[in-house]
Coordinates of C-alpha atoms in Angstrom, one line a residue:
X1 CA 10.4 -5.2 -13.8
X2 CA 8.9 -8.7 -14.4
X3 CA 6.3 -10.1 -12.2
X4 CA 9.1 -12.1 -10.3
X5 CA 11.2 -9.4 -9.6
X6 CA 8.3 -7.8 -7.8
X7 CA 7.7 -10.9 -6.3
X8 CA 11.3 -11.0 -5.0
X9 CA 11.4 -7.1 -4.1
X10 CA 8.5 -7.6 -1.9
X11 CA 9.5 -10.5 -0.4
X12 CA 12.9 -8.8 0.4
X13 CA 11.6 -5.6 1.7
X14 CA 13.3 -3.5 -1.2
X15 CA 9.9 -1.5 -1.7
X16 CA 9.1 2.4 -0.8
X17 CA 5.8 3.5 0.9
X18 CA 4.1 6.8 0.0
X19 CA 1.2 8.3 2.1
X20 CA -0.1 11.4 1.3
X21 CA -3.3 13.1 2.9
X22 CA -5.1 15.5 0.2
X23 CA -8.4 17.2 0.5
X24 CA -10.5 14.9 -0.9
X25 CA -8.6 11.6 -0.8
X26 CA -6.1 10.0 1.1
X27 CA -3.8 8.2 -0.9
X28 CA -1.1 5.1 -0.7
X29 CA 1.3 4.3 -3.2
X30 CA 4.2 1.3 -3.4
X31 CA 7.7 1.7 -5.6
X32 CA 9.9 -0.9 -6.3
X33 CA 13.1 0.6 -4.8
X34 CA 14.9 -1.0 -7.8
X35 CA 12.9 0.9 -10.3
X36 CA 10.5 3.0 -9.2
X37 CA 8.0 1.7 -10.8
X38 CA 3.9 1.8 -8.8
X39 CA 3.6 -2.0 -7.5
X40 CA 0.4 -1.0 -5.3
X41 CA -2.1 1.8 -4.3
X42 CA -4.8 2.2 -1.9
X43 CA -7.1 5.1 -1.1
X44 CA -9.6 6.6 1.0
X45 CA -12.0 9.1 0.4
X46 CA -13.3 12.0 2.8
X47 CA -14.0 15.8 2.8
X48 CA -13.7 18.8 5.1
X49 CA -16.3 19.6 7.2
X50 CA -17.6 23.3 8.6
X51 CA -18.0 23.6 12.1
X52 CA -18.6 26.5 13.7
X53 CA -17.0 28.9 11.1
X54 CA -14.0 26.5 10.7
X55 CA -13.2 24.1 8.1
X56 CA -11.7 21.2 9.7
X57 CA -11.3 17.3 9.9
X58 CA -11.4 15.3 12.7
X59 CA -8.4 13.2 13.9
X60 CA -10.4 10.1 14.4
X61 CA -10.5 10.2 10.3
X62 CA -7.3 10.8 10.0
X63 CA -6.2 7.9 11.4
X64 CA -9.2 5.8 10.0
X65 CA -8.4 7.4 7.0
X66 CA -4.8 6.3 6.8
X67 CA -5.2 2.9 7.6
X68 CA -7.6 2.3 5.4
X69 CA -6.1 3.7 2.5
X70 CA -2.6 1.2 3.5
X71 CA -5.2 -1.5 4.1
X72 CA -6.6 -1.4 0.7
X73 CA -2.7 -1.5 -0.9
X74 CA -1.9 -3.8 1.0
X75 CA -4.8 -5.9 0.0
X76 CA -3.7 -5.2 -3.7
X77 CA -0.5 -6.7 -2.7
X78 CA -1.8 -9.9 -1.4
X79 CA -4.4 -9.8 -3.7
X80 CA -2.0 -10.1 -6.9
X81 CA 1.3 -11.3 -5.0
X82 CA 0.0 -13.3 -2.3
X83 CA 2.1 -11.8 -0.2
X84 CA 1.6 -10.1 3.2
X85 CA 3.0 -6.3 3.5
X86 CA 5.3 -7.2 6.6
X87 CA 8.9 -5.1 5.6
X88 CA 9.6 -2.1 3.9
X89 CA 12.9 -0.5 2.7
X90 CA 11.0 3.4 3.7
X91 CA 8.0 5.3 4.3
X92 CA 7.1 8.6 3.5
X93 CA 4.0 11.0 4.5
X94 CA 2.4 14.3 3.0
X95 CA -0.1 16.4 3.4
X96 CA -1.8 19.7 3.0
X97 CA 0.5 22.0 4.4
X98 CA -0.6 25.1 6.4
X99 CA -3.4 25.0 9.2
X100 CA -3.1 25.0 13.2
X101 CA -3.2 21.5 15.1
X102 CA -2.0 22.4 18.7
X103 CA -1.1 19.9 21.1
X104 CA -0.2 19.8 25.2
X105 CA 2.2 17.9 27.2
X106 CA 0.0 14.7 26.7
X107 CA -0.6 14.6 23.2
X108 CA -3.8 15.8 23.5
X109 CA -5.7 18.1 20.8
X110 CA -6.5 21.7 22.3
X111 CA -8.5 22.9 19.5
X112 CA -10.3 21.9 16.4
X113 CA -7.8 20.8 13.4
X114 CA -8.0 24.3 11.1
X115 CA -6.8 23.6 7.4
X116 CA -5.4 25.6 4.8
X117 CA -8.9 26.3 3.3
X118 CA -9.5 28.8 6.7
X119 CA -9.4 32.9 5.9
X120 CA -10.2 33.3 9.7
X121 CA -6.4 35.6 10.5
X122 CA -6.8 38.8 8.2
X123 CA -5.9 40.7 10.8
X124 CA -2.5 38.3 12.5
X125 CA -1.3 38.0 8.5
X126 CA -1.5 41.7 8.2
X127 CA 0.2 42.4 11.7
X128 CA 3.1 39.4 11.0
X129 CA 3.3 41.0 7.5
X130 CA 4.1 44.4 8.4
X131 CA 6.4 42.9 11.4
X132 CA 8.7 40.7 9.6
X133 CA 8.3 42.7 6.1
X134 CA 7.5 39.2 4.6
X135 CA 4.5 38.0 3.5
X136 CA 2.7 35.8 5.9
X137 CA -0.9 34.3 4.3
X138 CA -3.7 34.0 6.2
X139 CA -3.3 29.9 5.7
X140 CA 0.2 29.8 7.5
X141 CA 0.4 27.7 11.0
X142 CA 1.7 30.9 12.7
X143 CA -1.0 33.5 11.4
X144 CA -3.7 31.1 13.6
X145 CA -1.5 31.0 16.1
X146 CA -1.5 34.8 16.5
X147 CA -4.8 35.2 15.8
X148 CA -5.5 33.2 18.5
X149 CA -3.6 34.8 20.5
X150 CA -5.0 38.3 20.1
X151 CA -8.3 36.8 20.5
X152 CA -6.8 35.5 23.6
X153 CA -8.1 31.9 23.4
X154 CA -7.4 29.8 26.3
X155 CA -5.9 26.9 25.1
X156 CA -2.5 28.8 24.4
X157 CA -1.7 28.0 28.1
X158 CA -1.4 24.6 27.5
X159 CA 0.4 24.4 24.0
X160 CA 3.5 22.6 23.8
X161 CA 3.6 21.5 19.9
X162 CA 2.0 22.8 16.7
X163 CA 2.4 21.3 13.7
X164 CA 1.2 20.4 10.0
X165 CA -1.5 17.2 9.2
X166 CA 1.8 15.3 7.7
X167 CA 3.7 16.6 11.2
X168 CA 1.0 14.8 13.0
X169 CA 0.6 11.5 11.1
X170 CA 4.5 11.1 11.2
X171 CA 4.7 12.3 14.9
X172 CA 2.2 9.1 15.4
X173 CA 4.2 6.8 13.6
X174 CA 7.8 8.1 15.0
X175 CA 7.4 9.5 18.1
X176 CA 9.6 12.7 16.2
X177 CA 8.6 16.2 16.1
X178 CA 10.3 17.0 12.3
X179 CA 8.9 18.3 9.6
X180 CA 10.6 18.4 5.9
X181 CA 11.4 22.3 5.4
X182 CA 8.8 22.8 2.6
X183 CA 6.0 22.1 4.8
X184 CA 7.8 23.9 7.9
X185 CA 7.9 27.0 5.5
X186 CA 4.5 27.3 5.6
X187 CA 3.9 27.2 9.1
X188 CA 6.8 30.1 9.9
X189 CA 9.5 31.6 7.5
X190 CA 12.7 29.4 6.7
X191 CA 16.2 30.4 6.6
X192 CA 17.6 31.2 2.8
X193 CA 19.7 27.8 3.2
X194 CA 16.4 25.8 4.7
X195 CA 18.0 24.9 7.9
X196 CA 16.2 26.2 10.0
X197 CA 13.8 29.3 10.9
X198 CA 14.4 32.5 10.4
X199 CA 15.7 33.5 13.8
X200 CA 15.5 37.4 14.0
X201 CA 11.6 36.2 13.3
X202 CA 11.4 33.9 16.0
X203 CA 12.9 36.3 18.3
X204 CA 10.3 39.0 17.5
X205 CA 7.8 36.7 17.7
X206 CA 8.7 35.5 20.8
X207 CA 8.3 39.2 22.1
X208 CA 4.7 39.0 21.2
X209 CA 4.3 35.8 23.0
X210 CA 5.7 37.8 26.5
X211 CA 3.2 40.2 25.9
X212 CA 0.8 37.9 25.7
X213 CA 1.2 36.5 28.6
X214 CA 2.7 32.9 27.6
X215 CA 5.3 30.9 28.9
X216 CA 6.2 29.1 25.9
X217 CA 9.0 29.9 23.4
X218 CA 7.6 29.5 19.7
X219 CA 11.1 27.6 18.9
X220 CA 10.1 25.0 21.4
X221 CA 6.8 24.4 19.9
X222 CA 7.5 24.2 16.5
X223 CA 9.2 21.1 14.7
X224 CA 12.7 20.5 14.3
X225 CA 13.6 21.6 10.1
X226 CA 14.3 18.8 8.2
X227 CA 16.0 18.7 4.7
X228 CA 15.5 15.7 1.7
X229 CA 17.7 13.0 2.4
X230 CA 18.1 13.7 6.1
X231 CA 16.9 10.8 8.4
X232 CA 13.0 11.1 9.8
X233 CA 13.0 8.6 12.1
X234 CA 11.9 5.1 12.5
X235 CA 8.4 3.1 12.7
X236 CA 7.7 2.6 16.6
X237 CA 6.1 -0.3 17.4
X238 CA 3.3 2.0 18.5
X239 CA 3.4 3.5 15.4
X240 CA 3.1 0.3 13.3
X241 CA 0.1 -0.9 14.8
X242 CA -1.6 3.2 14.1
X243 CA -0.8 2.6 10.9
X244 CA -1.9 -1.3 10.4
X245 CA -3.9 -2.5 13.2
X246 CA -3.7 -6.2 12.0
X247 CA -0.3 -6.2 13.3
X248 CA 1.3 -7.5 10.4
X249 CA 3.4 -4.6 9.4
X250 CA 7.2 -4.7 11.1
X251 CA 8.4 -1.9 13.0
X252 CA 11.8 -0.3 12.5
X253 CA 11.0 1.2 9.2
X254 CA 13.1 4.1 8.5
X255 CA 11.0 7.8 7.6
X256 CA 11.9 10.6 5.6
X257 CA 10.8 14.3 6.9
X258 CA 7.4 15.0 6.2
X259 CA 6.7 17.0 3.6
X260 CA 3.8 19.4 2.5
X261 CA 1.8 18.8 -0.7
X262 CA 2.9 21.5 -2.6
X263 CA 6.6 19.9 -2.2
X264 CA 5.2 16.7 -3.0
X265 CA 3.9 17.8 -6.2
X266 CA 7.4 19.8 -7.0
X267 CA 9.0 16.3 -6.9
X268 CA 6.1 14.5 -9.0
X269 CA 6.7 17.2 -11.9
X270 CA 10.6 17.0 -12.1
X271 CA 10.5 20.6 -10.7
X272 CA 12.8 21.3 -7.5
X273 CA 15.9 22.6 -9.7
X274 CA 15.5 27.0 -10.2
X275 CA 14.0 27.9 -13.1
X276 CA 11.5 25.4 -13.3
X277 CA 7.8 25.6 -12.3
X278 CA 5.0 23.4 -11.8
X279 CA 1.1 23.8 -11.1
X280 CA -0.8 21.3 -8.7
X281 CA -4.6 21.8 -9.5
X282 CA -7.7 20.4 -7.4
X283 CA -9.4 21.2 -4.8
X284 CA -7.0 24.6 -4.2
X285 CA -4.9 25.6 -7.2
X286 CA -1.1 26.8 -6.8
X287 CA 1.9 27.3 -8.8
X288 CA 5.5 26.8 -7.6
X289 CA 8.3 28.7 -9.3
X290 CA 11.8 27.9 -7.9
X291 CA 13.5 31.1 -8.1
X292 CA 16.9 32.1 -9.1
X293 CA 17.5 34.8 -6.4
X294 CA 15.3 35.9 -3.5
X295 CA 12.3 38.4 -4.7
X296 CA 12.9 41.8 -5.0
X297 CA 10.1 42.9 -2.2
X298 CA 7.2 41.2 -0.6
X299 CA 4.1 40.7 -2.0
X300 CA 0.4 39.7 -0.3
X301 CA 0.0 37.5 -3.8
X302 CA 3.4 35.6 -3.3
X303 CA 4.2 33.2 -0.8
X304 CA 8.4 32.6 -0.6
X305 CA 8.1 28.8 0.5
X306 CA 11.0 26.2 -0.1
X307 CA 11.9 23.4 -2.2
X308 CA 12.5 19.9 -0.2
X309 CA 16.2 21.0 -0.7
X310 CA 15.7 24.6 1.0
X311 CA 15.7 26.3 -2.2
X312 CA 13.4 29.5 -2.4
X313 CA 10.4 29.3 -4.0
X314 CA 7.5 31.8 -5.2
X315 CA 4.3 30.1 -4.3
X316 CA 1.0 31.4 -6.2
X317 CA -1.7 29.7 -3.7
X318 CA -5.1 30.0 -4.4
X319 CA -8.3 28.2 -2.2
X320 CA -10.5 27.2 -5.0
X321 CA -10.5 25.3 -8.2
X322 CA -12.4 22.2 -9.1
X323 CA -14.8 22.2 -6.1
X324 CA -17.2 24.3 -8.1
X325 CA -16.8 21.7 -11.3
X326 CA -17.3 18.6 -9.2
X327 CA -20.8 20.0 -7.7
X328 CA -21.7 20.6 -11.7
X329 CA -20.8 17.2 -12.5
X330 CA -22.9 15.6 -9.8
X331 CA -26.0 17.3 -11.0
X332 CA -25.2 16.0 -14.7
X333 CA -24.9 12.8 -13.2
X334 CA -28.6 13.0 -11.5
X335 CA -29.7 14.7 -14.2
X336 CA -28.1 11.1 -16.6
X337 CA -29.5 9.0 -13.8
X338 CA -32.9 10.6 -14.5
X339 CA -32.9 9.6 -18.1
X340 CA -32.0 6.0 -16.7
X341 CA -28.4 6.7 -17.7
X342 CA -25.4 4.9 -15.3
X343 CA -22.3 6.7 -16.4
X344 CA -19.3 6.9 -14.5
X345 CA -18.3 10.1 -12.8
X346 CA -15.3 9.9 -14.6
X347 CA -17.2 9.4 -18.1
X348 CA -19.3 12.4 -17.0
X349 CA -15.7 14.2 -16.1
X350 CA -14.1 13.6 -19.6
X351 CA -17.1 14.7 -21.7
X352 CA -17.6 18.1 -19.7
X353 CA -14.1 18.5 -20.6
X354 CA -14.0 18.1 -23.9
X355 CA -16.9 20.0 -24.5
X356 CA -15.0 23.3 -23.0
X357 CA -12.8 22.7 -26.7
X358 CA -16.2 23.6 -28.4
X359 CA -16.6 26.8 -26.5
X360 CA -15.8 30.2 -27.9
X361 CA -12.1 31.5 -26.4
X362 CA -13.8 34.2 -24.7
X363 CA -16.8 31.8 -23.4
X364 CA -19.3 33.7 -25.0
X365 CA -20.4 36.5 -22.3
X366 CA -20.7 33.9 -19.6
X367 CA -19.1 34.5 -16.3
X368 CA -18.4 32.2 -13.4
X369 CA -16.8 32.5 -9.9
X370 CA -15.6 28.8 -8.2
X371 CA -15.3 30.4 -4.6
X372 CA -17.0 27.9 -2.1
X373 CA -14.5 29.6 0.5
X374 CA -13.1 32.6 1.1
X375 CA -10.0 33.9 -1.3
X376 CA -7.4 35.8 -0.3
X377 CA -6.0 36.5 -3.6
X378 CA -9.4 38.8 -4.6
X379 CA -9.9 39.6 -0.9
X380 CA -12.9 37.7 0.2
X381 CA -13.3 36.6 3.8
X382 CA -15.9 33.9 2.2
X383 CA -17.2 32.1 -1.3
X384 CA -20.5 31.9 -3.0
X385 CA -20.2 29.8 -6.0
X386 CA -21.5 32.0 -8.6
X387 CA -22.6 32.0 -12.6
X388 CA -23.4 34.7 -14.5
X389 CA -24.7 35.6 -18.1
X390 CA -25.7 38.4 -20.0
X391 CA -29.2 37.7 -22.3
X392 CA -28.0 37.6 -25.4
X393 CA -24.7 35.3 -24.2
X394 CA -24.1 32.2 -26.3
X395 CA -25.3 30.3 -23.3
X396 CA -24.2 26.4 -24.7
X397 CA -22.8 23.7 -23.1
X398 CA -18.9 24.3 -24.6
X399 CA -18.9 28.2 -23.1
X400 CA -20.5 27.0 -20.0
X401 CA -17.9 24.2 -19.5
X402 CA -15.0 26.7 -20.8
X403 CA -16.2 29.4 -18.0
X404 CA -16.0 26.9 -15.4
X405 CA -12.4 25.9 -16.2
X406 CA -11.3 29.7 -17.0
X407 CA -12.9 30.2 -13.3
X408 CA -10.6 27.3 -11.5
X409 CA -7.8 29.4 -13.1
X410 CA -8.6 32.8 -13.1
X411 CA -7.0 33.5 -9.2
X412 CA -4.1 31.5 -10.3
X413 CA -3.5 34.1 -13.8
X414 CA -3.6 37.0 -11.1
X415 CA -1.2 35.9 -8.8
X416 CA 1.4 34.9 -11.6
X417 CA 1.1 38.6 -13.5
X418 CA 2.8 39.5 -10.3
X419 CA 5.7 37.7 -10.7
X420 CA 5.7 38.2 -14.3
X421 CA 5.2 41.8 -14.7
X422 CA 6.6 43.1 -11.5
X423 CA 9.5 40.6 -10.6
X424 CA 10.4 39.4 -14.0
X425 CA 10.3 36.2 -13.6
X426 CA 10.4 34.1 -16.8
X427 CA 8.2 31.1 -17.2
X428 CA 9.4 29.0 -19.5
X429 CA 7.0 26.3 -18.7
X430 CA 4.6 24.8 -16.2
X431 CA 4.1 21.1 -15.4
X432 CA 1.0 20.5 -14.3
X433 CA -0.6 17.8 -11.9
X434 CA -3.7 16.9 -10.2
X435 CA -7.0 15.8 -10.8
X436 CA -7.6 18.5 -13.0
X437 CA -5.0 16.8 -15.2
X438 CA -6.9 13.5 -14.9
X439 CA -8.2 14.3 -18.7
X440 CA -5.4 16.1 -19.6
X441 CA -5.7 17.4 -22.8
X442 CA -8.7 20.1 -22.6
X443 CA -7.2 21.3 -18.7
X444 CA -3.6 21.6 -20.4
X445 CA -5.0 23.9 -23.5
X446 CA -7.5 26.0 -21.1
X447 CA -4.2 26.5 -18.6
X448 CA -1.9 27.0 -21.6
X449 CA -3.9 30.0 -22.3
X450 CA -2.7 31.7 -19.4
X451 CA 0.3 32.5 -21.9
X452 CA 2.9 29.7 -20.8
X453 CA 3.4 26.4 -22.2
X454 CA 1.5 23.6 -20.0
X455 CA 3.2 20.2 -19.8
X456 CA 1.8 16.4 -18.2
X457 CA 4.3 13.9 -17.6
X458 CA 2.7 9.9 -17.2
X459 CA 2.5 10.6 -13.3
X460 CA -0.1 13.6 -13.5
X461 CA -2.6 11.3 -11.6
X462 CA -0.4 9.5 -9.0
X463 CA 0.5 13.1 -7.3
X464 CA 1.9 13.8 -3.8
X465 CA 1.6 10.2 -2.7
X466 CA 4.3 9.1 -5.0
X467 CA 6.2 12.1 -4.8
X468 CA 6.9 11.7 -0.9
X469 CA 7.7 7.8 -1.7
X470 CA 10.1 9.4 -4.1
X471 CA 11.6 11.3 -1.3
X472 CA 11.6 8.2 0.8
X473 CA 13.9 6.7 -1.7
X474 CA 15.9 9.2 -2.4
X475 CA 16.7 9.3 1.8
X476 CA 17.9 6.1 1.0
X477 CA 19.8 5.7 -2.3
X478 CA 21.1 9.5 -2.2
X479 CA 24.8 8.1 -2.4
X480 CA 26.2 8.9 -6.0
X481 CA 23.9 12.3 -6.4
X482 CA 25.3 15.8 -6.0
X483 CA 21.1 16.7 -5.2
X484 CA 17.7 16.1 -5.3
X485 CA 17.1 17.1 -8.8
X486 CA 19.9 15.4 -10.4
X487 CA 18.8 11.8 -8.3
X488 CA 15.1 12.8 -10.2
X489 CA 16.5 12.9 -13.6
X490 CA 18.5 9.8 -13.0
X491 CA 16.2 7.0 -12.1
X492 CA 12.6 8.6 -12.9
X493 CA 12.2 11.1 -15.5
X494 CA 14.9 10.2 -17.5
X495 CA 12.8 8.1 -19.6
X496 CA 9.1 9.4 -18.8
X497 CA 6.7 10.8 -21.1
X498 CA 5.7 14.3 -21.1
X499 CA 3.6 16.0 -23.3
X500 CA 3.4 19.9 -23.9
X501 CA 0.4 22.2 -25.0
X502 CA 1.5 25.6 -26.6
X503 CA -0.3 28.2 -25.7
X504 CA -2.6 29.5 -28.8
X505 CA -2.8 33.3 -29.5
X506 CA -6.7 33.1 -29.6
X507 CA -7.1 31.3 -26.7
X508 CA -4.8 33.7 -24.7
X509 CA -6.7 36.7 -26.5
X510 CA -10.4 35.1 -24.9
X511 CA -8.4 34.4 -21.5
X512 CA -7.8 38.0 -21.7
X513 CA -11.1 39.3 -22.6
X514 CA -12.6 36.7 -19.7
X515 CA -10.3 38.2 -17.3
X516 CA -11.7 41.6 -18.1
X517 CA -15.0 41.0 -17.0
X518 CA -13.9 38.5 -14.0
X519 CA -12.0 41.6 -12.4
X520 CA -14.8 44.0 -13.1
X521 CA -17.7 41.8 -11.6
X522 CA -15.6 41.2 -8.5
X523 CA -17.9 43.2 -6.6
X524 CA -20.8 41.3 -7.6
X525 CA -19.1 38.2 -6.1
X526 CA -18.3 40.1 -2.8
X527 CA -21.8 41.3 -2.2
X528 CA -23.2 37.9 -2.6
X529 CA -21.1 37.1 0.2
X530 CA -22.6 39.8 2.2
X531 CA -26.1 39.1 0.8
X532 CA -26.4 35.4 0.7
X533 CA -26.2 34.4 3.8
X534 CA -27.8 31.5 6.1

């Protein structure tokens, strides 16, 4: 689009909002409904905190966060327009899916916000496990919920909604307790069609919840299932000002369901159709394979999670990736800063990066573990970064940055054997997306020697934020589509660039070799937890 059909599209209204809340950043994103192409972003950076045991953020950030990260966009849009955000043609909001954010009759919080990141409900997962003979991760909304329950908090008394971080935001900015069905997913299992829970579930659930003591039904506090392309809601006026207190933003916006990140990222990737897979690395790491028929049996490494559509999909989660790289990058950066160097993070990024191309495939005899919290995937209730070396390892800076990137992947390899070697499943390819795709070409070969092909479209670094915008256009201009996927291929990927790294046989062979002494040093990594302690 030329600059004055931009003009004209804001001025008209005919743009898409996309709000995404990630672990590290809150992000903003504007489309041109005519094209899809970015107009406008905005972001806010902020981290989790540890509180008493729990990993958690606190709501007053939330909404700071939020409207600071539209602020800046729509400063962008004045800035280059000279036009004031006032009317949109749809918003959308993500966010990390999982965690526990309980609410009573007033709206008011019960309990501190627990993420995704928390491995607090060993023994709820294993119970609801064994129950339902489905796999219910420690991470899942309902696993804190029973947890809490058999460690009989008092709060429960009062509950009357739980939902996800996007549930919330868009509960603020609607007044409507939905949720898109790949984030619901992950707080309780979905029906096979995504239209709901699974009832026999509920039901049992609900017998543990009379024995409990609790008057509640866990269908009334849960959010009503949403599917892509249903309605969401619209922009209170209440809701306008939460999200733009200058009071300039109209209300009556429509909203698509909220979705989870993992969803978000499905749509970014081109990868909601079965068959097709994608991989969303930074701060966690997970893979999402949408499956041609239901899995054979339940595994505790598989999470069956859905597409925005309600199509099954094998979800390889994982806690912990680049956490571990980022704290290694600030200490080259002090170390640059020393020398009276001012290089850019991202300068500092790149060059680590490319250095892991110089490393030997097997990294030499050096050994690291990325685990700054617990992972359930090698059963640890908590992390201790860690780096090893045997004496006479090649310890240079290529093996040193090659171990750190086999490390953010290493959970990931173990969780997709599984589906692989006990299920079957083919995977053909893997799109990846996420910061760890931010310098594409050394994360694409280190992941491609996982043994699948590993492929980066143009939008790797826009994410979840304009993958729920996506979705709020899709709500909108779904007319003429038979689904989701085929609306995706249509107007966006149709003519976007992707790129695909082969895997090489000696970099799968050193993968290999790595993994070897990754499993067998496990218990190394446990009894530093046990060891290293405040």
């Amino acid at each position: 689009m030329t600059r004055e059909e931009m003009y004209a599209a804001l001025m008209a209204g005919q743009v898409v909002l996309g709000i995404e809340l990630g672990s590290t950043r809150i992000k903003s994103v504007l489309l041109a409904q005519a094209s899809g192409e970015v107009i406008a972003t905005g972001g806010f950076d902020w981290e989790n905190h540890l509180e008493d045991g729990i990993w958690t953020y606190h709501l007053d950030q939330v909404q700071l966060g939020v409207q600071e990260s539209f602020r800046r966009l729509a400063h962008e849009v004045q800035l280059h327009y000279r036009i004031q955000l006032r009317r949109l043609a749809a918003i959308g909001i993500s966010g990390m899916m999982h965690g526990y954010l309980a609410f009573d009759r007033e709206g008011e919080l019960l309990a501190p916000f627990r993420t995704w990141r928390n491995t607090c409900t060993q023994e709820a997962a294993s119970i609801l496990s064994e129950k339902f003979q489905f796999n219910i991760p420690q991470r899942w909304s309902v696993a804190h919920l029973y947890q809490l329950m058999l460690d009989g908090a008092p709060h429960l008394k009062e509950l009357d909604y739980l939902t996800t971080l996007a549930g919330y935001v868009h509960w603020q900015l609607t007044d409507q307790r939905v949720l898109g069905v790949g984030d619901a997913s992950g707080m309780f299992p979905v029906t096979a069609e995504g239209r709901g829970y699974q009832p026999h579930m509920v039901e049992q659930f609900n017998g543990l919840v009379q024995e409990a003591g609790l008057d509640w039904r866990l269908e009334e506090v849960l959010p009503q299932v949403l599917r892509a392309g249903e309605a969401g809601g619209q922009l209170t006026r209440a809701g306008a000002r939460w999200l733009d207190p200058s009071g300039t933003l109209e209300a009556g916006i429509p909203l698509c369901p909220p979705e989870g990140d993992a969803d978000t990222g499905m749509v970014a990737t081109n990868a909601v159709a079965a068959g097709k897979g994608n991989v969303s690395a930074g701060t966690s790491i997970f893979a999402m394979i949408v499956l041609e028929e239901q899995l054979k049996t339940a595994y505790p490494e598989i999470d069956v999670v859905s597409t925005p559509e309600g199509k099954p999909v094998a979800m390889v989660h994982c806690n912990n990736c680049t956490g571990d790289i980022d704290g290694w990058v600030h200490l080259l950066q002090e170390f640059s800063q020393g020398l009276g160097l001012e290089l850019p993070r991202s300068t500092i990024y790149d060059s680590f990066y490319q250095h892991a191309l110089s490393g030997e495939t097997d990294c030499g005899g050096l050994l690291s573990y990325n685990f700054l919290s617990g992972e359930h995937l090698v059963s640890l209730d908590q992390g201790r970064p860690l780096f090893m070396r045997l004496p006479d390892s090649r310890f240079t800076l290529g093996n040193f940055a090659r171990s750190l990137l086999y490390s953010s992947m290493a959970t990931l390899k173990l969780g997709l054997d599984v589906l692989v070697q006990r299920e079957g499943v083919e995977l053909r390819e893997l799109v990846g997306h996420g910061g760890l795709f931010k310098t594409s070409g050394p994360s694409q070969r280190m992941m491609a020697a996982l043994g699948f092909p590993v492929s980066v479209l143009e939008t790797a670094g826009e994410g979840g934020a304009w993958g729920i915008a996506v979705l709020a256009d899709y709500m909108m201009e779904k007319q003429g589509v038979s689904s989701l996927d085929e609306f995706l291929q249509k107007k966006y990927f149709s003519r976007m660039a992707l790129s695909t790294v082969e895997p090489l046989a000696e970099d799968v062979a050193g993968f290999a070799t790595y993994m070897e002494r990754y499993t067998a040093c496990l218990p190394v990594e446990k009894a530093a937890g046990n060891c290293f302690v405040d």
